[in-house]
Amino acid sequence: MNADGQILFEIRDLCKSFGDISVLKNISTTISQGEVVVIVGPSGSGKSTFLRSLNLLEEPTAGQILFEGKDITDPKANINLYRQHIGMVFQHFNLFPHKTILQNMTLAPIQLLKRPKKEAEQEAMQLLDRVGLTEKANAYPSQLSGGQKQRIAIVRSLCMHPDVMLFDEPTSALDPEMVGEVLGVMSDLARDGMTMVIVTHEMGFAKEVGSRVLFMDDGIIKEESAPKEFFDNPKNPRLREFLSKVL
Ligand code: ADP
Ligand code: MG
């Protein structure tokens, strides 16, 4: 899973505070096309805030985020248009409960991308087939297991043809036996070359699928390296301590 080198995100001295609490402290990094960046770190270290900042669900207090060379933190940037390029999957699935799976998947492409209904439905059906859920097209979210709902949340995002997919602990709310099916879909996506930024506690996944792992602690990226180096030769003392607890 090698990145092809073109920079997608450039994050420069990103800071985020909530009142007096400084949550992100001068985060700088780049994310290239095709990379699978896995973010790990203790609870409260700022992982979600960082991910949400990439989607401008949080407004940075200072610093810049460039996406495909454009400063999306510029007040003049078109945030809604930008967000159409970014898929996001949360711990909780956020499917519309009163819409069928097919409706959940086609709503945004029809309304935002103005895709013809037939075409949007055809593509949604292909994606459902890809994750083995064709027979759920007309079911409602409440009729699905957690793992199935999360697979739907992923393919629903893909219906918008995002340039990058952000995942915030996509398997943390699942029963253990369902974690594998969701990680499997994410591995397939990575293999197909999707750029992904993933917050997870699944260290096996980070090792196998990640092209780079970031350790976030106290609002700072304290270490970032290729998975082998990250897990076999951690340098930061806080990372060593963290790994000794989670591995
Ligand atoms: P993580 O995802 O690593 O567990 P978060 O990014 O959710 O960490 O949170 C980092 C810190 O920011 C925590 O101390 C949290 O309480 C605080 N925080 C997050 N969102 C808000 C908010 N909307 N208002 C105030 N504090 C927040
Ligand atoms: Mg979080």
mmCIF file of C-alpha atoms and ligand atoms in Angstrom:
data_model
loop_
_atom_site.group_PDB
_atom_site.id
_atom_site.type_symbol
_atom_site.label_atom_id
_atom_site.label_comp_id
_atom_site.label_asym_id
_atom_site.label_seq_id
_atom_site.Cartn_x
_atom_site.Cartn_y
_atom_site.Cartn_z
ATOM 1 C CA MET A 1 0.000 0.000 0.000
ATOM 2 C CA ASN A 2 2.333 2.679 -1.170
ATOM 3 C CA ALA A 3 1.255 6.238 -1.604
ATOM 4 C CA ASP A 4 1.780 7.547 -5.106
ATOM 5 C CA GLY A 5 3.248 10.699 -3.668
ATOM 6 C CA GLN A 6 0.806 13.460 -4.566
ATOM 7 C CA ILE A 7 -0.040 15.453 -1.455
ATOM 8 C CA LEU A 8 -3.747 15.553 -0.639
ATOM 9 C CA PHE A 9 -3.720 17.244 2.775
ATOM 10 C CA GLU A 10 -1.144 19.592 4.126
ATOM 11 C CA ILE A 11 -1.739 20.476 7.745
ATOM 12 C CA ARG A 12 0.245 23.420 9.061
ATOM 13 C CA ASP A 13 0.465 24.271 12.762
ATOM 14 C CA LEU A 14 -3.132 23.323 13.382
ATOM 15 C CA CYS A 15 -4.406 24.412 16.798
ATOM 16 C CA LYS A 16 -7.796 23.922 18.364
ATOM 17 C CA SER A 17 -8.953 25.169 21.745
ATOM 18 C CA PHE A 18 -12.258 24.850 23.495
ATOM 19 C CA GLY A 19 -12.354 27.865 25.800
ATOM 20 C CA ASP A 20 -9.169 27.671 27.847
ATOM 21 C CA ILE A 21 -8.503 24.055 26.952
ATOM 22 C CA SER A 22 -5.937 23.590 24.248
ATOM 23 C CA VAL A 23 -6.801 20.308 22.508
ATOM 24 C CA LEU A 24 -4.653 20.395 19.357
ATOM 25 C CA LYS A 25 -1.237 21.974 19.698
ATOM 26 C CA ASN A 26 0.539 22.854 16.478
ATOM 27 C CA ILE A 27 -0.198 19.740 14.480
ATOM 28 C CA SER A 28 1.729 19.607 11.221
ATOM 29 C CA THR A 29 1.738 16.703 8.814
ATOM 30 C CA THR A 30 0.925 15.795 5.231
ATOM 31 C CA ILE A 31 -1.281 13.057 3.875
ATOM 32 C CA SER A 32 -0.656 11.814 0.357
ATOM 33 C CA GLN A 33 -2.897 10.187 -2.192
ATOM 34 C CA GLY A 34 -3.361 6.490 -1.522
ATOM 35 C CA GLU A 35 -1.981 6.603 2.010
ATOM 36 C CA VAL A 36 -3.682 4.811 4.859
ATOM 37 C CA VAL A 37 -2.888 6.879 7.931
ATOM 38 C CA VAL A 38 -3.836 5.276 11.217
ATOM 39 C CA ILE A 39 -4.092 7.466 14.317
ATOM 40 C CA VAL A 40 -3.739 5.887 17.736
ATOM 41 C CA GLY A 41 -3.424 7.372 21.200
ATOM 42 C CA PRO A 42 -5.025 7.566 24.615
ATOM 43 C CA SER A 43 -8.582 8.718 25.148
ATOM 44 C CA GLY A 44 -8.858 12.497 25.251
ATOM 45 C CA SER A 45 -5.626 13.052 23.306
ATOM 46 C CA GLY A 46 -7.400 14.932 20.488
ATOM 47 C CA LYS A 47 -7.797 12.209 17.835
ATOM 48 C CA SER A 48 -11.457 12.924 17.109
ATOM 49 C CA THR A 49 -10.917 16.668 17.192
ATOM 50 C CA PHE A 50 -8.138 16.297 14.630
ATOM 51 C CA LEU A 51 -10.259 14.128 12.342
ATOM 52 C CA ARG A 52 -13.242 16.459 12.694
ATOM 53 C CA SER A 53 -10.995 19.399 11.849
ATOM 54 C CA LEU A 54 -10.065 17.752 8.550
ATOM 55 C CA ASN A 55 -13.751 17.803 7.679
ATOM 56 C CA LEU A 56 -14.222 21.270 9.204
ATOM 57 C CA LEU A 57 -16.716 19.894 11.671
ATOM 58 C CA GLU A 58 -14.418 21.739 14.067
ATOM 59 C CA GLU A 59 -13.173 25.170 13.164
ATOM 60 C CA PRO A 60 -9.432 25.460 13.761
ATOM 61 C CA THR A 61 -8.367 28.125 16.248
ATOM 62 C CA ALA A 62 -5.129 28.675 14.350
ATOM 63 C CA GLY A 63 -3.118 27.128 11.561
ATOM 64 C CA GLN A 64 -4.086 25.960 8.104
ATOM 65 C CA ILE A 65 -5.384 22.913 6.312
ATOM 66 C CA LEU A 66 -4.645 22.711 2.611
ATOM 67 C CA PHE A 67 -6.593 20.199 0.547
ATOM 68 C CA GLU A 68 -5.349 19.620 -2.972
ATOM 69 C CA GLY A 69 -3.386 22.850 -2.572
ATOM 70 C CA LYS A 70 -6.369 24.975 -1.514
ATOM 71 C CA ASP A 71 -6.636 26.507 1.945
ATOM 72 C CA ILE A 72 -9.952 25.183 3.216
ATOM 73 C CA THR A 73 -9.584 27.141 6.459
ATOM 74 C CA ASP A 74 -9.788 30.356 4.442
ATOM 75 C CA PRO A 75 -13.103 32.048 5.361
ATOM 76 C CA LYS A 76 -13.844 32.361 1.638
ATOM 77 C CA ALA A 77 -13.542 28.606 1.010
ATOM 78 C CA ASN A 78 -16.739 26.777 0.001
ATOM 79 C CA ILE A 79 -17.067 24.361 2.912
ATOM 80 C CA ASN A 80 -20.078 22.469 1.569
ATOM 81 C CA LEU A 81 -18.426 21.807 -1.761
ATOM 82 C CA TYR A 82 -15.240 20.747 0.013
ATOM 83 C CA ARG A 83 -17.121 18.315 2.258
ATOM 84 C CA GLN A 84 -18.509 16.504 -0.779
ATOM 85 C CA HIS A 85 -14.977 15.259 -1.424
ATOM 86 C CA ILE A 86 -14.586 13.848 2.071
ATOM 87 C CA GLY A 87 -16.311 10.711 3.328
ATOM 88 C CA MET A 88 -16.682 10.262 7.058
ATOM 89 C CA VAL A 89 -17.666 7.222 9.075
ATOM 90 C CA PHE A 90 -18.280 7.538 12.802
ATOM 91 C CA GLN A 91 -18.447 5.120 15.685
ATOM 92 C CA HIS A 92 -22.238 5.336 15.514
ATOM 93 C CA PHE A 93 -23.592 4.768 12.103
ATOM 94 C CA ASN A 94 -25.763 7.852 11.638
ATOM 95 C CA LEU A 95 -28.071 6.199 9.121
ATOM 96 C CA PHE A 96 -31.497 7.795 8.652
ATOM 97 C CA PRO A 97 -33.812 5.468 10.603
ATOM 98 C CA HIS A 98 -36.946 6.135 8.553
ATOM 99 C CA LYS A 99 -35.320 5.553 5.190
ATOM 100 C CA THR A 100 -34.436 2.244 3.577
ATOM 101 C CA ILE A 101 -30.832 1.273 2.996
ATOM 102 C CA LEU A 102 -31.136 2.146 -0.692
ATOM 103 C CA GLN A 103 -32.671 5.539 0.159
ATOM 104 C CA ASN A 104 -29.924 6.158 2.712
ATOM 105 C CA MET A 105 -27.354 5.514 0.020
ATOM 106 C CA THR A 106 -28.912 7.517 -2.815
ATOM 107 C CA LEU A 107 -30.151 10.596 -0.950
ATOM 108 C CA ALA A 108 -26.923 12.613 -1.104
ATOM 109 C CA PRO A 109 -25.925 11.646 -4.671
ATOM 110 C CA ILE A 110 -29.396 12.623 -5.937
ATOM 111 C CA GLN A 111 -29.754 15.817 -3.898
ATOM 112 C CA LEU A 112 -26.196 17.114 -3.816
ATOM 113 C CA LEU A 113 -24.628 15.680 -6.963
ATOM 114 C CA LYS A 114 -27.891 15.833 -8.973
ATOM 115 C CA ARG A 115 -27.383 12.272 -10.156
ATOM 116 C CA PRO A 116 -30.394 10.695 -11.880
ATOM 117 C CA LYS A 117 -32.243 8.417 -9.426
ATOM 118 C CA LYS A 118 -31.867 5.269 -11.584
ATOM 119 C CA GLU A 119 -28.164 5.781 -11.983
ATOM 120 C CA ALA A 120 -27.651 6.460 -8.255
ATOM 121 C CA GLU A 121 -29.629 3.325 -7.418
ATOM 122 C CA GLN A 122 -27.643 1.196 -9.841
ATOM 123 C CA GLU A 123 -24.408 2.316 -8.314
ATOM 124 C CA ALA A 124 -25.723 1.800 -4.781
ATOM 125 C CA MET A 125 -26.728 -1.763 -5.714
ATOM 126 C CA GLN A 126 -23.237 -2.457 -7.042
ATOM 127 C CA LEU A 127 -21.743 -1.204 -3.801
ATOM 128 C CA LEU A 128 -24.168 -3.277 -1.753
ATOM 129 C CA ASP A 129 -23.080 -6.305 -3.738
ATOM 130 C CA ARG A 130 -19.470 -5.485 -2.991
ATOM 131 C CA VAL A 131 -20.125 -5.720 0.753
ATOM 132 C CA GLY A 132 -22.475 -8.689 0.496
ATOM 133 C CA LEU A 133 -25.629 -6.814 1.493
ATOM 134 C CA THR A 134 -27.688 -6.809 -1.702
ATOM 135 C CA GLU A 135 -30.655 -8.382 0.035
ATOM 136 C CA LYS A 136 -30.813 -5.487 2.523
ATOM 137 C CA ALA A 137 -31.535 -2.798 -0.096
ATOM 138 C CA ASN A 138 -35.138 -2.353 1.017
ATOM 139 C CA ALA A 139 -34.604 -3.022 4.707
ATOM 140 C CA TYR A 140 -34.537 -0.297 7.360
ATOM 141 C CA PRO A 141 -31.462 0.351 9.517
ATOM 142 C CA SER A 142 -33.170 -1.097 12.611
ATOM 143 C CA GLN A 143 -33.359 -4.462 10.834
ATOM 144 C CA LEU A 144 -29.584 -4.678 10.468
ATOM 145 C CA SER A 145 -26.851 -5.786 12.861
ATOM 146 C CA GLY A 146 -24.243 -3.268 13.988
ATOM 147 C CA GLY A 147 -21.656 -4.688 11.613
ATOM 148 C CA GLN A 148 -24.083 -4.532 8.696
ATOM 149 C CA LYS A 149 -25.018 -0.932 9.557
ATOM 150 C CA GLN A 150 -21.397 0.084 9.623
ATOM 151 C CA ARG A 151 -20.722 -1.580 6.263
ATOM 152 C CA ILE A 152 -23.690 0.377 4.902
ATOM 153 C CA ALA A 153 -22.333 3.608 6.404
ATOM 154 C CA ILE A 154 -19.082 2.980 4.516
ATOM 155 C CA VAL A 155 -20.664 2.255 1.133
ATOM 156 C CA ARG A 156 -23.090 5.143 1.619
ATOM 157 C CA SER A 157 -20.054 7.422 1.818
ATOM 158 C CA LEU A 158 -18.580 5.796 -1.273
ATOM 159 C CA CYS A 159 -21.711 6.724 -3.260
ATOM 160 C CA MET A 160 -20.420 10.310 -3.133
ATOM 161 C CA HIS A 161 -17.106 9.312 -4.771
ATOM 162 C CA PRO A 162 -14.980 10.871 -2.031
ATOM 163 C CA ASP A 163 -11.286 11.605 -2.536
ATOM 164 C CA VAL A 164 -10.553 10.536 1.017
ATOM 165 C CA MET A 165 -12.345 8.590 3.735
ATOM 166 C CA LEU A 166 -12.109 9.516 7.418
ATOM 167 C CA PHE A 167 -12.980 6.914 10.044
ATOM 168 C CA ASP A 168 -13.418 7.668 13.748
ATOM 169 C CA GLU A 169 -13.293 4.413 15.709
ATOM 170 C CA PRO A 170 -15.577 2.646 13.214
ATOM 171 C CA THR A 171 -15.512 -0.646 15.121
ATOM 172 C CA SER A 172 -15.553 0.557 18.728
ATOM 173 C CA ALA A 173 -19.322 0.268 19.152
ATOM 174 C CA LEU A 174 -19.544 -3.209 17.589
ATOM 175 C CA ASP A 175 -19.831 -6.592 19.194
ATOM 176 C CA PRO A 176 -16.476 -8.360 18.823
ATOM 177 C CA GLU A 177 -17.722 -10.870 16.260
ATOM 178 C CA MET A 178 -18.657 -8.021 13.899
ATOM 179 C CA VAL A 179 -15.384 -6.142 13.998
ATOM 180 C CA GLY A 180 -13.754 -8.348 11.366
ATOM 181 C CA GLU A 181 -16.378 -7.804 8.671
ATOM 182 C CA VAL A 182 -16.021 -4.023 8.936
ATOM 183 C CA LEU A 183 -12.210 -4.089 9.005
ATOM 184 C CA GLY A 184 -12.409 -6.385 5.975
ATOM 185 C CA VAL A 185 -14.335 -3.779 3.975
ATOM 186 C CA MET A 186 -11.811 -1.132 5.045
ATOM 187 C CA SER A 187 -8.876 -3.347 3.995
ATOM 188 C CA ASP A 188 -10.476 -3.850 0.577
ATOM 189 C CA LEU A 189 -10.867 -0.101 0.201
ATOM 190 C CA ALA A 190 -7.227 0.426 1.099
ATOM 191 C CA ARG A 191 -6.186 -2.195 -1.421
ATOM 192 C CA ASP A 192 -8.198 -0.371 -4.078
ATOM 193 C CA GLY A 193 -6.115 2.734 -3.401
ATOM 194 C CA MET A 194 -8.510 4.852 -1.345
ATOM 195 C CA THR A 195 -6.811 7.501 0.768
ATOM 196 C CA MET A 196 -7.877 6.903 4.344
ATOM 197 C CA VAL A 197 -7.359 8.461 7.768
ATOM 198 C CA ILE A 198 -8.451 6.096 10.510
ATOM 199 C CA VAL A 199 -8.665 6.517 14.265
ATOM 200 C CA THR A 200 -8.771 3.046 15.766
ATOM 201 C CA HIS A 201 -7.674 0.871 18.656
ATOM 202 C CA GLU A 202 -7.275 -2.112 16.317
ATOM 203 C CA MET A 203 -3.496 -2.463 16.400
ATOM 204 C CA GLY A 204 -3.473 -5.527 14.144
ATOM 205 C CA PHE A 205 -5.254 -3.548 11.459
ATOM 206 C CA ALA A 206 -2.853 -0.619 11.908
ATOM 207 C CA LYS A 207 0.093 -2.978 11.411
ATOM 208 C CA GLU A 208 -1.283 -4.795 8.406
ATOM 209 C CA VAL A 209 -3.144 -2.106 6.504
ATOM 210 C CA GLY A 210 -1.585 1.186 7.594
ATOM 211 C CA SER A 211 1.026 2.873 5.473
ATOM 212 C CA ARG A 212 1.823 5.185 8.380
ATOM 213 C CA VAL A 213 0.834 5.263 12.034
ATOM 214 C CA LEU A 214 0.560 8.465 14.090
ATOM 215 C CA PHE A 215 0.680 8.519 17.859
ATOM 216 C CA MET A 216 -1.304 11.395 19.276
ATOM 217 C CA ASP A 217 -0.848 12.312 22.913
ATOM 218 C CA ASP A 218 -1.962 15.469 24.697
ATOM 219 C CA GLY A 219 -2.817 17.231 21.423
ATOM 220 C CA ILE A 220 0.546 16.577 19.816
ATOM 221 C CA ILE A 221 1.725 14.056 17.224
ATOM 222 C CA LYS A 222 4.484 12.530 19.286
ATOM 223 C CA GLU A 223 5.563 9.931 16.766
ATOM 224 C CA GLU A 224 4.764 8.969 13.190
ATOM 225 C CA SER A 225 6.344 6.215 11.197
ATOM 226 C CA ALA A 226 5.722 3.163 9.046
ATOM 227 C CA PRO A 227 3.903 0.433 11.013
ATOM 228 C CA LYS A 228 6.904 -1.852 11.388
ATOM 229 C CA GLU A 229 9.072 0.880 12.817
ATOM 230 C CA PHE A 230 6.195 2.220 14.901
ATOM 231 C CA PHE A 231 5.454 -1.060 16.633
ATOM 232 C CA ASP A 232 8.887 -2.705 16.650
ATOM 233 C CA ASN A 233 10.981 0.296 17.480
ATOM 234 C CA PRO A 234 8.911 2.977 19.223
ATOM 235 C CA LYS A 235 11.022 5.907 20.371
ATOM 236 C CA ASN A 236 8.789 8.223 22.357
ATOM 237 C CA PRO A 237 8.492 7.086 26.000
ATOM 238 C CA ARG A 238 4.739 7.838 26.048
ATOM 239 C CA LEU A 239 4.272 5.677 22.964
ATOM 240 C CA ARG A 240 6.210 2.834 24.564
ATOM 241 C CA GLU A 241 4.028 3.078 27.619
ATOM 242 C CA PHE A 242 0.882 3.194 25.455
ATOM 243 C CA LEU A 243 1.920 0.174 23.406
ATOM 244 C CA SER A 244 2.788 -1.801 26.519
ATOM 245 C CA LYS A 245 -0.832 -1.363 27.623
ATOM 246 C CA VAL A 246 -2.600 -2.076 24.341
ATOM 247 C CA LEU A 247 -0.505 -4.833 22.743
HETATM 248 P P1 ADP B 1 -10.011 11.529 21.602
HETATM 249 O O1 ADP B 1 -10.820 11.357 20.346
HETATM 250 O O2 ADP B 1 -8.545 11.320 21.400
HETATM 251 O O3 ADP B 1 -10.525 10.701 22.729
HETATM 252 P P2 ADP B 1 -11.148 14.192 21.612
HETATM 253 O O4 ADP B 1 -10.633 14.858 20.391
HETATM 254 O O5 ADP B 1 -12.542 13.682 21.576
HETATM 255 O O6 ADP B 1 -10.135 13.053 22.068
HETATM 256 O O7 ADP B 1 -11.075 15.193 22.831
HETATM 257 C C1 ADP B 1 -9.885 15.834 23.214
HETATM 258 C C2 ADP B 1 -10.160 16.790 24.352
HETATM 259 O O8 ADP B 1 -11.004 17.832 23.894
HETATM 260 C C3 ADP B 1 -10.885 16.142 25.512
HETATM 261 O O9 ADP B 1 -10.356 16.666 26.699
HETATM 262 C C4 ADP B 1 -12.314 16.593 25.319
HETATM 263 O O10 ADP B 1 -12.986 16.674 26.545
HETATM 264 C C5 ADP B 1 -12.151 17.956 24.695
HETATM 265 N N1 ADP B 1 -13.279 18.318 23.827
HETATM 266 C C6 ADP B 1 -13.630 17.697 22.671
HETATM 267 N N2 ADP B 1 -14.698 18.288 22.108
HETATM 268 C C7 ADP B 1 -15.032 19.305 22.930
HETATM 269 C C8 ADP B 1 -16.057 20.320 22.906
HETATM 270 N N3 ADP B 1 -16.936 20.398 21.910
HETATM 271 N N4 ADP B 1 -16.080 21.198 23.909
HETATM 272 C C9 ADP B 1 -15.183 21.143 24.919
HETATM 273 N N5 ADP B 1 -14.193 20.248 25.002
HETATM 274 C C10 ADP B 1 -14.115 19.334 24.021
HETATM 275 MG MG MG B 2 -12.392 10.107 19.898
#
